[in-house]
Amino acid sequence: MLDIKLLREQPDEVKRQFARFGVDGTLVDRVLVCDERRRTLLREVEELKAQRNTVSKAISKLRDAAEREPQIAAMREVGDRISLLDKALTQVEEEQRAALLELRNLPHPDVPDGKDDSENPVIYQEGEARQLPFPAKPHWELGEALGIINFEQGVKLAGSRFYVLRGLGARLQRATIQWLLDLHIRQGYLEVYTPFVVKEAALWASGQLPKFRDNLYRDEESGLWLVPTAEVPVTSLYADEILEAAQLPVHHVAYTPCFRKEQLSAGRDVRGIKRGHQFDKVEMYRFERPDQSYAALEQLRRDAEECARLLGLPFRTKLLCTGDLGFGSAKTYDVEVWAPGQGEWLEVSSCSNVETFQARRANLRYRPEPGAKPEFLHTLNGSGLGLPRTIIALLENYQQADGSIVVPEVLRPYMGGIAEIR
RNA sequence: GGGCAGGUCGCAUAGUCUGGUCUAGUGCGCGGCACUGGAAAUGCCGUACAGCGGAAACGCUGUCGAGGGUUCAAAUCCCUCCCUGCCCGCCA
């Protein structure tokens, strides 16, 4: 959510930034119209309430009924007027808030213009888009042949875009999750285990709503929603709280499954385990002082890159352009790993600084100095890493000519010492 | 699922029956000041958040779990919902 004061004071600059995303300024104008009307109504109704408070107090001191009656009658009318104005005020407030929630975040000055993901500049790379010394197989062929991925069983249980991991496949994923968590704990993140379902408010806070409503699973009866990413519960961990500056920064890592209907991408990536309705992810999340948040974004990116590096996967990092930048993000890096079987770079992490966007929605503040006024803090999130794609990259990079898979060194302690899947 | 008891200022509690003197009291914690060689103890003062107006000082409005209602006036009365604790039932 954007600061209403910014819209009031620099509407043209905000519209200019929106124009870079092909968004026109209609919503900005709507917010401002509401804001004007809201303040007019507010002034009037507060004046009446002040009057009523004063007179009501005076009435309580009057003994004589003859003196009280006319005052009470007068206040009855004032009361009617107040309830009328209050209703109008509530309505205009709701309209303004709804419009404000529809507004995307403004981009950081570093963000380049671009039409889509093809125009994201690569800013860092380690390793190459290498060819293997034999014809590389895609992970779905490797996985099925080894009996570690079963697509039919997934479909039988839950329909298309579901799969079952078996044996060392399931164990490899579990080992990777465990290793990732332990790595991030060493990097200074505090592990949290959260509910995998949340109230609707949490999805507004993190910015999933209103935009991705159609992409979310929900239980009508309880009003709870399945999390599409750990970012959602973690954002709201401290919602409506004021953190002391001394507590910051707060760094969390959370493992959760993620549930997405993926209707927005129907028909894309139908083969393999790249894009399913359910996947696992280890997520890093940082609550930072605003003046520290961009240094924190660089650190977050390095922490994500470290995962790929230690797993021995070729990776590169891109800076997202306007055409690919997420709704809530001010600046995002994507980390991609090379998958030789599919012959493509796979996004395994997206590291974003959303600045105050989520903090405002979650009403999450910190106190810069003891006794100072609370301010919204900055939040950042980054995968570390997304599991299916990491598994894809592991299978495809560590495959051998005979279709067996070498288990990366770092994962072996988590696999009971197993060095090879065959 | 049924019953009972609760939800008040950072924490703990008073206030709710009997609506107005609640500008929500008190204790603890926290901050400042005084006293002190320094400290403890003690005393005094202060101690929420948001919105609106204002250059500021400050003022007004709202917030006693949430929402609605009654009333000139609601922490207090009524309704709905949420949460917590305890008891019972059921059950992975």
Coordinates of C-alpha atoms (C1' of nucleotides) in Angstrom, one line a residue:
Chain A
M1 CA 0.0 0.0 0.0
L2 CA 1.2 3.5 -0.8
D3 CA 1.3 6.4 1.6
I4 CA -1.8 8.6 1.1
K5 CA 0.4 11.6 1.8
L6 CA 2.6 10.8 -1.2
L7 CA -0.5 10.6 -3.4
R8 CA -1.7 13.9 -2.1
E9 CA 1.6 15.7 -2.5
Q10 CA 3.0 14.2 -5.6
P11 CA 0.2 12.7 -7.7
D12 CA 1.9 13.4 -11.0
E13 CA 5.1 11.6 -10.0
V14 CA 3.1 8.6 -8.8
K15 CA 1.2 8.5 -12.1
R16 CA 4.5 8.9 -14.1
Q17 CA 5.9 5.8 -12.3
F18 CA 2.6 3.8 -12.9
A19 CA 2.8 4.7 -16.5
R20 CA 6.1 2.7 -16.7
F21 CA 4.0 -0.4 -15.9
G22 CA 1.3 0.6 -18.4
V23 CA -1.1 1.5 -15.5
D24 CA -3.0 4.7 -15.9
G25 CA -3.7 7.2 -13.2
T26 CA -7.5 6.7 -12.8
L27 CA -7.1 4.9 -9.5
V28 CA -4.9 7.6 -8.2
D29 CA -7.5 10.2 -9.0
R30 CA -10.2 8.1 -7.4
V31 CA -8.2 7.9 -4.2
L32 CA -7.7 11.6 -4.2
V33 CA -11.3 12.4 -4.8
C34 CA -12.3 10.1 -1.9
D35 CA -9.6 11.7 0.3
E36 CA -11.0 15.2 -0.3
R37 CA -14.5 14.1 0.5
R38 CA -13.4 12.0 3.5
R39 CA -11.7 15.0 5.1
T40 CA -14.6 17.3 4.5
L41 CA -17.0 14.8 6.1
L42 CA -14.7 14.1 8.9
R43 CA -14.3 17.7 9.9
E44 CA -18.1 18.2 9.9
V45 CA -18.9 15.1 11.9
E46 CA -16.2 15.6 14.5
E47 CA -17.4 19.1 15.1
L48 CA -20.9 17.7 15.8
K49 CA -19.5 15.0 18.1
A50 CA -17.6 17.6 20.0
Q51 CA -20.8 19.6 20.4
R52 CA -22.8 16.6 21.5
N53 CA -20.1 15.6 24.0
T54 CA -20.1 19.0 25.6
V55 CA -23.9 19.4 25.7
S56 CA -24.4 15.8 27.0
K57 CA -22.0 16.6 29.8
A58 CA -24.0 19.7 30.6
I59 CA -27.3 17.8 30.6
S60 CA -26.0 15.5 33.3
K61 CA -25.5 18.5 35.6
L62 CA -29.1 19.8 35.0
R63 CA -31.5 18.8 37.7
D64 CA -34.6 20.4 36.3
A65 CA -36.4 18.4 33.7
A66 CA -37.8 21.5 32.0
E67 CA -34.3 22.7 31.4
R68 CA -33.1 19.3 30.1
E69 CA -35.8 18.6 27.6
P70 CA -35.0 21.2 25.0
Q71 CA -31.3 20.3 25.2
I72 CA -32.1 16.6 24.8
A73 CA -34.3 17.3 21.8
A74 CA -31.6 19.4 20.2
M75 CA -29.0 16.6 20.7
R76 CA -31.4 14.0 19.3
E77 CA -31.3 16.0 16.1
V78 CA -27.5 16.3 16.2
G79 CA -27.3 12.6 16.8
D80 CA -29.4 11.8 13.7
R81 CA -27.2 14.1 11.6
I82 CA -24.0 12.4 13.1
S83 CA -25.2 8.9 12.2
L84 CA -26.0 10.1 8.7
L85 CA -22.6 11.6 8.2
D86 CA -20.9 8.6 9.9
K87 CA -22.4 6.3 7.3
A88 CA -21.3 8.5 4.4
L89 CA -17.9 8.7 6.0
T90 CA -17.5 4.9 6.4
Q91 CA -18.6 4.4 2.8
V92 CA -16.0 6.9 1.4
E93 CA -13.3 5.4 3.7
E94 CA -14.0 1.9 2.4
E95 CA -13.9 3.2 -1.2
Q96 CA -10.6 4.9 -0.7
R97 CA -9.1 1.9 1.0
A98 CA -10.2 -0.4 -1.7
A99 CA -8.7 1.8 -4.3
L100 CA -5.5 2.2 -2.3
L101 CA -5.2 -1.6 -2.0
E102 CA -5.4 -1.9 -5.8
L103 CA -2.3 0.2 -6.3
R104 CA 1.0 -1.5 -7.0
N105 CA 4.2 -0.5 -5.3
L106 CA 6.5 2.1 -6.9
P107 CA 9.7 0.9 -8.4
H108 CA 13.2 1.6 -7.0
P109 CA 15.2 3.9 -9.3
D110 CA 17.5 1.0 -10.2
V111 CA 14.6 -0.8 -11.9
P112 CA 15.0 -0.7 -15.7
D113 CA 12.2 -0.4 -18.2
G114 CA 11.3 -3.6 -20.1
K115 CA 8.4 -5.3 -21.6
D116 CA 8.7 -8.8 -20.0
D117 CA 11.1 -11.3 -18.5
S118 CA 13.2 -11.4 -21.7
E119 CA 14.5 -7.9 -20.8
N120 CA 15.7 -8.6 -17.3
P121 CA 19.5 -7.9 -17.3
V122 CA 21.8 -10.6 -15.9
I123 CA 23.9 -8.9 -13.2
Y124 CA 25.8 -11.9 -11.9
Q125 CA 26.6 -15.4 -13.1
E126 CA 28.6 -18.4 -11.8
G127 CA 29.0 -21.4 -14.0
E128 CA 27.8 -21.9 -17.6
A129 CA 24.7 -23.2 -19.4
R130 CA 26.8 -26.3 -19.9
Q131 CA 26.3 -29.3 -22.1
L132 CA 26.8 -32.7 -20.5
P133 CA 29.3 -35.1 -22.2
F134 CA 26.3 -37.3 -23.2
P135 CA 22.7 -36.6 -24.2
A136 CA 21.1 -35.1 -21.2
K137 CA 17.7 -36.3 -20.2
P138 CA 14.9 -34.1 -18.7
H139 CA 14.0 -34.8 -15.1
W140 CA 10.7 -36.4 -15.8
E141 CA 12.4 -39.2 -17.8
L142 CA 15.1 -39.6 -15.2
G143 CA 12.6 -39.6 -12.3
E144 CA 10.2 -42.0 -13.9
A145 CA 12.9 -44.4 -15.0
L146 CA 14.4 -44.4 -11.4
G147 CA 11.0 -44.8 -9.9
I148 CA 11.4 -41.7 -7.7
I149 CA 8.7 -39.5 -9.4
N150 CA 5.3 -41.0 -10.2
F151 CA 3.0 -38.7 -12.2
E152 CA 0.1 -41.2 -12.6
Q153 CA -0.3 -41.6 -8.9
G154 CA -0.4 -37.8 -8.5
V155 CA -3.1 -37.6 -11.1
K156 CA -5.0 -40.5 -9.5
L157 CA -5.0 -38.8 -6.2
A158 CA -5.6 -35.1 -7.0
G159 CA -5.7 -34.6 -10.8
S160 CA -3.3 -32.9 -13.2
R161 CA -0.3 -31.0 -12.0
F162 CA 0.2 -33.3 -9.0
Y163 CA 2.8 -36.0 -8.6
V164 CA 4.1 -38.4 -6.0
L165 CA 7.7 -38.6 -4.9
R166 CA 8.8 -42.1 -4.0
G167 CA 11.7 -43.6 -2.2
L168 CA 15.0 -41.7 -2.7
G169 CA 13.1 -39.0 -4.6
A170 CA 11.0 -38.1 -1.6
R171 CA 14.1 -38.5 0.6
L172 CA 16.2 -36.2 -1.7
Q173 CA 13.6 -33.5 -1.4
R174 CA 13.3 -33.9 2.4
A175 CA 17.1 -33.8 2.6
T176 CA 17.3 -30.7 0.5
I177 CA 14.7 -28.9 2.7
Q178 CA 16.6 -29.8 5.8
W179 CA 19.9 -28.8 4.4
L180 CA 18.5 -25.4 3.2
L181 CA 17.0 -24.7 6.6
D182 CA 20.2 -25.5 8.4
L183 CA 22.2 -23.3 5.9
H184 CA 19.9 -20.3 6.5
I185 CA 20.0 -20.9 10.3
R186 CA 23.8 -20.6 10.0
Q187 CA 23.3 -17.4 7.9
G188 CA 21.5 -15.9 10.9
Y189 CA 17.8 -16.6 10.2
L190 CA 15.5 -17.8 13.0
E191 CA 13.4 -20.8 11.9
V192 CA 9.6 -20.5 12.2
Y193 CA 7.0 -23.2 11.6
T194 CA 3.7 -21.5 10.8
P195 CA 0.1 -22.6 10.0
F196 CA -0.3 -23.6 6.4
V197 CA -3.7 -22.0 6.3
V198 CA -4.4 -18.3 7.2
K199 CA -7.2 -15.9 7.6
E200 CA -8.1 -13.6 4.7
A201 CA -6.4 -10.6 6.3
A202 CA -3.0 -12.2 6.0
L203 CA -3.4 -12.4 2.2
W204 CA -4.3 -8.7 2.0
A205 CA -1.3 -7.9 4.2
S206 CA 1.2 -9.6 2.0
G207 CA -0.5 -8.3 -1.2
Q208 CA -1.7 -11.6 -2.6
L209 CA -5.2 -10.1 -2.5
P210 CA -6.9 -8.6 -4.3
K211 CA -4.9 -9.5 -7.4
F212 CA -4.4 -13.3 -7.1
R213 CA -7.8 -14.3 -5.7
D214 CA -8.3 -16.8 -8.5
N215 CA -5.0 -18.4 -7.8
L216 CA -5.7 -19.3 -4.2
Y217 CA -7.3 -22.3 -2.5
R218 CA -9.7 -21.5 0.2
D219 CA -12.1 -23.3 2.6
E220 CA -15.4 -21.7 2.3
E221 CA -16.7 -23.0 5.6
S222 CA -13.9 -21.8 7.8
G223 CA -12.9 -18.8 5.8
L224 CA -9.3 -20.0 5.8
W225 CA -7.0 -19.9 2.8
L226 CA -4.1 -22.3 2.0
V227 CA -0.8 -20.4 1.9
P228 CA 0.6 -19.8 -1.6
T229 CA 4.0 -19.1 0.0
A230 CA 5.5 -18.8 3.5
E231 CA 5.8 -15.1 2.8
V232 CA 2.1 -14.8 3.7
P233 CA 2.1 -16.1 7.3
V234 CA 5.5 -14.6 8.0
T235 CA 4.5 -11.1 6.9
S236 CA 1.6 -11.2 9.4
L237 CA 3.7 -12.7 12.3
Y238 CA 4.0 -9.2 13.9
A239 CA 1.0 -7.5 12.2
D240 CA -0.5 -4.7 14.3
E241 CA 2.7 -4.6 16.4
I242 CA 5.3 -2.0 17.1
L243 CA 8.8 -3.4 17.2
E244 CA 11.6 -1.7 19.1
A245 CA 14.5 -0.6 17.0
A246 CA 16.8 -2.7 19.2
Q247 CA 14.9 -5.8 18.1
L248 CA 15.7 -5.2 14.4
P249 CA 16.6 -6.7 12.1
V250 CA 14.5 -9.8 12.4
H251 CA 15.4 -12.6 10.0
H252 CA 13.2 -15.6 9.6
V253 CA 13.4 -18.8 7.6
A254 CA 10.3 -20.9 7.1
Y255 CA 9.6 -24.1 5.3
T256 CA 6.0 -24.5 4.0
P257 CA 4.2 -26.3 1.3
C258 CA 2.7 -23.8 -1.2
F259 CA -0.7 -24.1 -2.8
R260 CA -1.6 -22.4 -6.0
K261 CA -4.3 -23.0 -8.5
E262 CA -2.1 -21.8 -11.3
Q263 CA -5.1 -20.8 -13.4
L264 CA -3.2 -17.8 -14.5
S265 CA -0.7 -20.1 -16.2
A266 CA -2.9 -22.8 -17.6
G267 CA -1.1 -24.7 -20.3
R268 CA 2.4 -23.5 -19.3
D269 CA 5.1 -26.0 -18.2
V270 CA 2.7 -28.9 -18.1
R271 CA 5.5 -31.6 -18.2
G272 CA 7.4 -32.6 -15.1
I273 CA 7.4 -31.1 -11.7
K274 CA 8.3 -27.5 -12.6
R275 CA 4.8 -26.0 -12.0
G276 CA 2.4 -27.8 -9.8
H277 CA -0.6 -26.9 -7.6
Q278 CA 1.4 -27.9 -4.6
F279 CA 5.1 -27.5 -4.0
D280 CA 7.5 -27.0 -1.2
K281 CA 9.6 -24.0 -0.5
V282 CA 12.1 -22.7 2.0
E283 CA 11.6 -19.0 2.4
M284 CA 13.8 -16.3 3.9
Y285 CA 12.1 -13.1 5.3
R286 CA 13.7 -10.0 6.7
F287 CA 12.2 -7.2 8.8
E288 CA 14.6 -4.2 8.4
R289 CA 15.0 -0.6 9.3
P290 CA 14.3 1.4 6.1
D291 CA 17.8 2.8 5.9
Q292 CA 19.2 -0.7 5.9
S293 CA 16.8 -2.4 3.6
Y294 CA 18.8 -2.2 0.3
A295 CA 22.0 -3.5 1.9
A296 CA 19.7 -6.2 3.3
L297 CA 18.4 -7.0 -0.2
E298 CA 22.0 -7.6 -1.4
Q299 CA 22.6 -9.9 1.5
L300 CA 19.4 -11.7 0.9
R301 CA 20.4 -12.2 -2.7
R302 CA 23.8 -13.5 -1.7
D303 CA 22.2 -15.9 0.8
A304 CA 20.0 -17.3 -2.0
E305 CA 22.9 -17.6 -4.4
E306 CA 24.9 -19.4 -1.7
C307 CA 22.3 -22.2 -1.9
A308 CA 22.9 -22.8 -5.6
R309 CA 26.7 -22.4 -5.2
L310 CA 26.9 -25.0 -2.4
L311 CA 24.7 -27.4 -4.3
G312 CA 27.2 -27.1 -7.2
L313 CA 24.6 -25.7 -9.6
P314 CA 25.4 -23.2 -12.3
F315 CA 23.4 -20.0 -11.5
R316 CA 22.9 -16.5 -12.7
T317 CA 21.1 -13.5 -11.1
K318 CA 18.8 -11.1 -12.9
L319 CA 17.5 -7.7 -12.0
L320 CA 13.8 -7.6 -12.9
C321 CA 12.6 -4.9 -15.3
T322 CA 9.3 -3.2 -15.0
G323 CA 7.6 -5.7 -17.3
D324 CA 8.4 -8.6 -14.8
L325 CA 8.4 -6.8 -11.4
G326 CA 5.8 -8.1 -8.9
F327 CA 2.9 -6.1 -7.7
G328 CA 4.3 -5.4 -4.2
S329 CA 8.0 -5.2 -5.0
A330 CA 10.2 -2.1 -5.4
K331 CA 13.2 -4.1 -6.6
T332 CA 13.6 -7.8 -7.2
Y333 CA 16.4 -10.1 -8.1
D334 CA 15.7 -13.6 -9.6
V335 CA 18.2 -16.3 -9.1
E336 CA 18.1 -19.0 -11.8
V337 CA 19.9 -22.3 -12.0
W338 CA 20.7 -24.2 -15.1
A339 CA 18.8 -27.3 -16.0
P340 CA 20.7 -29.2 -18.8
G341 CA 17.9 -31.7 -19.4
Q342 CA 15.3 -29.2 -20.2
G343 CA 17.9 -26.8 -21.6
E344 CA 16.7 -23.8 -19.6
W345 CA 17.4 -21.6 -16.7
L346 CA 15.0 -22.2 -13.9
E347 CA 13.9 -19.5 -11.4
V348 CA 14.6 -21.0 -8.0
S349 CA 14.5 -17.8 -6.0
S350 CA 13.0 -14.3 -6.2
C351 CA 14.4 -11.8 -3.7
S352 CA 12.4 -8.7 -3.2
N353 CA 12.5 -5.5 -1.2
V354 CA 8.8 -4.5 -0.9
E355 CA 9.8 -1.5 1.3
T356 CA 6.8 -0.4 3.4
F357 CA 4.2 -2.0 1.0
Q358 CA 3.4 -5.0 3.2
A359 CA 4.2 -3.2 6.4
R360 CA 1.5 -0.7 5.7
R361 CA -1.0 -3.4 4.8
A362 CA -0.1 -5.4 7.9
N363 CA 0.1 -2.3 10.1
L364 CA 3.6 -3.3 11.1
R365 CA 5.8 -0.7 12.6
Y366 CA 9.0 -0.1 14.6
R367 CA 10.1 2.7 16.9
P368 CA 13.3 4.3 15.5
E369 CA 14.3 5.6 18.9
P370 CA 12.9 5.0 22.4
G371 CA 10.0 7.4 22.7
A372 CA 9.9 8.3 19.0
K373 CA 6.9 8.0 16.8
P374 CA 6.4 4.5 15.3
E375 CA 7.2 4.2 11.6
F376 CA 6.5 1.5 9.0
L377 CA 9.5 -0.8 8.6
H378 CA 10.7 -2.5 5.4
T379 CA 10.2 -6.1 4.7
L380 CA 12.1 -8.4 2.2
N381 CA 11.4 -11.9 1.1
G382 CA 13.4 -14.4 -0.9
S383 CA 13.1 -18.1 -1.6
G384 CA 15.9 -20.2 -0.5
L385 CA 15.0 -22.2 -2.5
G386 CA 11.9 -23.4 -4.3
L387 CA 12.0 -27.1 -4.1
P388 CA 10.7 -28.7 -7.2
R389 CA 13.0 -26.6 -9.4
T390 CA 16.0 -27.2 -7.2
I391 CA 15.2 -30.9 -7.5
I392 CA 14.9 -30.6 -11.2
A393 CA 18.3 -28.9 -11.4
L394 CA 19.9 -31.5 -9.1
L395 CA 18.5 -34.5 -11.2
E396 CA 19.5 -33.0 -14.5
N397 CA 22.9 -31.7 -13.5
Y398 CA 24.0 -34.7 -11.5
Q399 CA 22.7 -37.3 -14.0
Q400 CA 25.1 -39.8 -15.4
A401 CA 25.2 -41.5 -18.8
D402 CA 23.3 -44.5 -17.4
G403 CA 20.5 -42.4 -15.9
S404 CA 21.7 -42.6 -12.3
I405 CA 22.0 -39.5 -10.2
V406 CA 25.0 -38.5 -8.0
V407 CA 23.9 -37.0 -4.7
P408 CA 25.7 -33.7 -4.1
E409 CA 28.3 -33.9 -1.4
V410 CA 26.5 -31.5 1.0
L411 CA 23.3 -33.5 0.9
R412 CA 24.8 -36.9 1.7
P413 CA 24.7 -36.4 5.5
Y414 CA 21.0 -35.8 5.1
M415 CA 20.6 -38.9 3.0
G416 CA 22.0 -41.3 5.4
G417 CA 25.3 -41.2 3.5
I418 CA 23.8 -42.3 0.2
A419 CA 26.0 -41.1 -2.7
E420 CA 24.0 -42.2 -5.7
I421 CA 20.4 -42.7 -6.8
R422 CA 20.1 -45.6 -9.2
Chain B
rG1 C1' -20.4 -30.1 20.0
rG2 C1' -22.6 -28.8 25.3
rG3 C1' -21.8 -25.9 29.9
rC4 C1' -19.4 -22.3 33.0
rA5 C1' -16.0 -18.1 33.7
rG6 C1' -13.5 -14.3 31.4
rG7 C1' -11.4 -10.5 27.5
rU8 C1' -10.3 -2.9 30.5
rC9 C1' -3.7 1.6 29.4
rG10 C1' 3.2 -2.5 28.3
rC11 C1' 1.9 -6.3 32.6
rA12 C1' -1.5 -7.1 36.9
rU13 C1' -6.1 -5.4 38.5
rA14 C1' -10.6 -1.7 40.0
rG15 C1' -14.8 0.0 37.5
rU16 C1' -19.9 -3.2 34.7
rC17 C1' -25.2 -5.1 39.0
rU18 C1' -27.4 0.8 40.0
rG19 C1' -25.4 4.6 32.2
rG20 C1' -23.5 10.9 33.3
rU21 C1' -18.8 12.9 39.2
rC22 C1' -14.4 7.6 34.1
rU23 C1' -10.8 13.6 31.9
rA24 C1' -10.8 5.0 32.9
rG25 C1' -8.5 4.7 39.3
rU26 C1' -4.5 1.7 41.6
rG27 C1' 0.0 -1.3 41.7
rC28 C1' 4.2 -2.9 38.9
rG29 C1' 7.3 -1.8 34.8
rC30 C1' 9.5 2.2 32.0
rG31 C1' 11.5 7.5 31.4
rG32 C1' 12.8 12.2 33.8
rC33 C1' 13.6 15.1 38.1
rA34 C1' 14.6 15.7 43.4
rC35 C1' 17.2 13.6 47.6
rU36 C1' 22.7 11.0 47.6
rG37 C1' 29.7 10.8 47.6
rG38 C1' 27.2 7.0 44.6
rA39 C1' 23.2 3.8 45.1
rA40 C1' 18.8 1.6 47.4
rA41 C1' 14.5 3.4 49.6
rU42 C1' 11.4 7.6 49.1
rG43 C1' 8.9 11.7 46.8
rC44 C1' 7.3 14.5 42.4
rC45 C1' 6.2 14.5 37.2
rG46 C1' 5.5 11.8 32.9
rU47 C1' 4.3 7.2 30.4
rA48 C1' -0.8 4.5 24.1
rC49 C1' -2.2 4.5 19.0
rA50 C1' -4.6 6.7 14.9
rG51 C1' -7.2 10.5 12.1
rC52 C1' -8.4 15.7 11.3
rG53 C1' -7.1 20.9 12.0
rG54 C1' -2.5 23.9 13.0
rA55 C1' 3.9 26.8 11.1
rA56 C1' 4.0 25.4 16.1
rA57 C1' 2.2 25.3 20.9
rC58 C1' -1.9 22.8 21.1
rG59 C1' -7.0 21.4 20.1
rC60 C1' -10.8 18.1 18.5
rU61 C1' -12.5 13.1 17.3
rG62 C1' -12.2 7.9 17.8
rU63 C1' -10.4 3.4 20.3
rC64 C1' -12.1 -0.6 27.3
rG65 C1' -11.8 -8.1 22.1
rA66 C1' -14.7 -7.0 17.1
rG67 C1' -19.2 -5.3 14.9
rG68 C1' -24.1 -3.7 15.3
rG69 C1' -28.3 -1.6 18.5
rU70 C1' -30.7 1.4 22.5
rU71 C1' -29.8 6.5 24.6
rC72 C1' -29.1 13.5 24.8
rA73 C1' -25.0 10.3 26.9
rA74 C1' -22.3 3.4 26.8
rA75 C1' -16.3 0.3 29.6
rU76 C1' -21.3 0.0 31.9
rC77 C1' -27.7 -2.0 29.0
rC78 C1' -29.2 -5.4 24.5
rC79 C1' -27.8 -8.5 20.0
rU80 C1' -24.2 -11.1 16.9
rC81 C1' -19.4 -12.8 16.3
rC82 C1' -14.2 -13.8 17.7
rC83 C1' -10.6 -15.3 21.3
rU84 C1' -8.8 -17.3 26.1
rG85 C1' -9.3 -20.6 30.5
rC86 C1' -11.9 -24.6 33.0
rC87 C1' -15.4 -28.9 33.0
rC88 C1' -18.1 -32.5 29.9
rG89 C1' -18.7 -35.1 25.2
rC90 C1' -16.4 -36.7 20.6
rC91 C1' -11.9 -38.0 18.1
rA92 C1' -7.6 -38.4 14.4

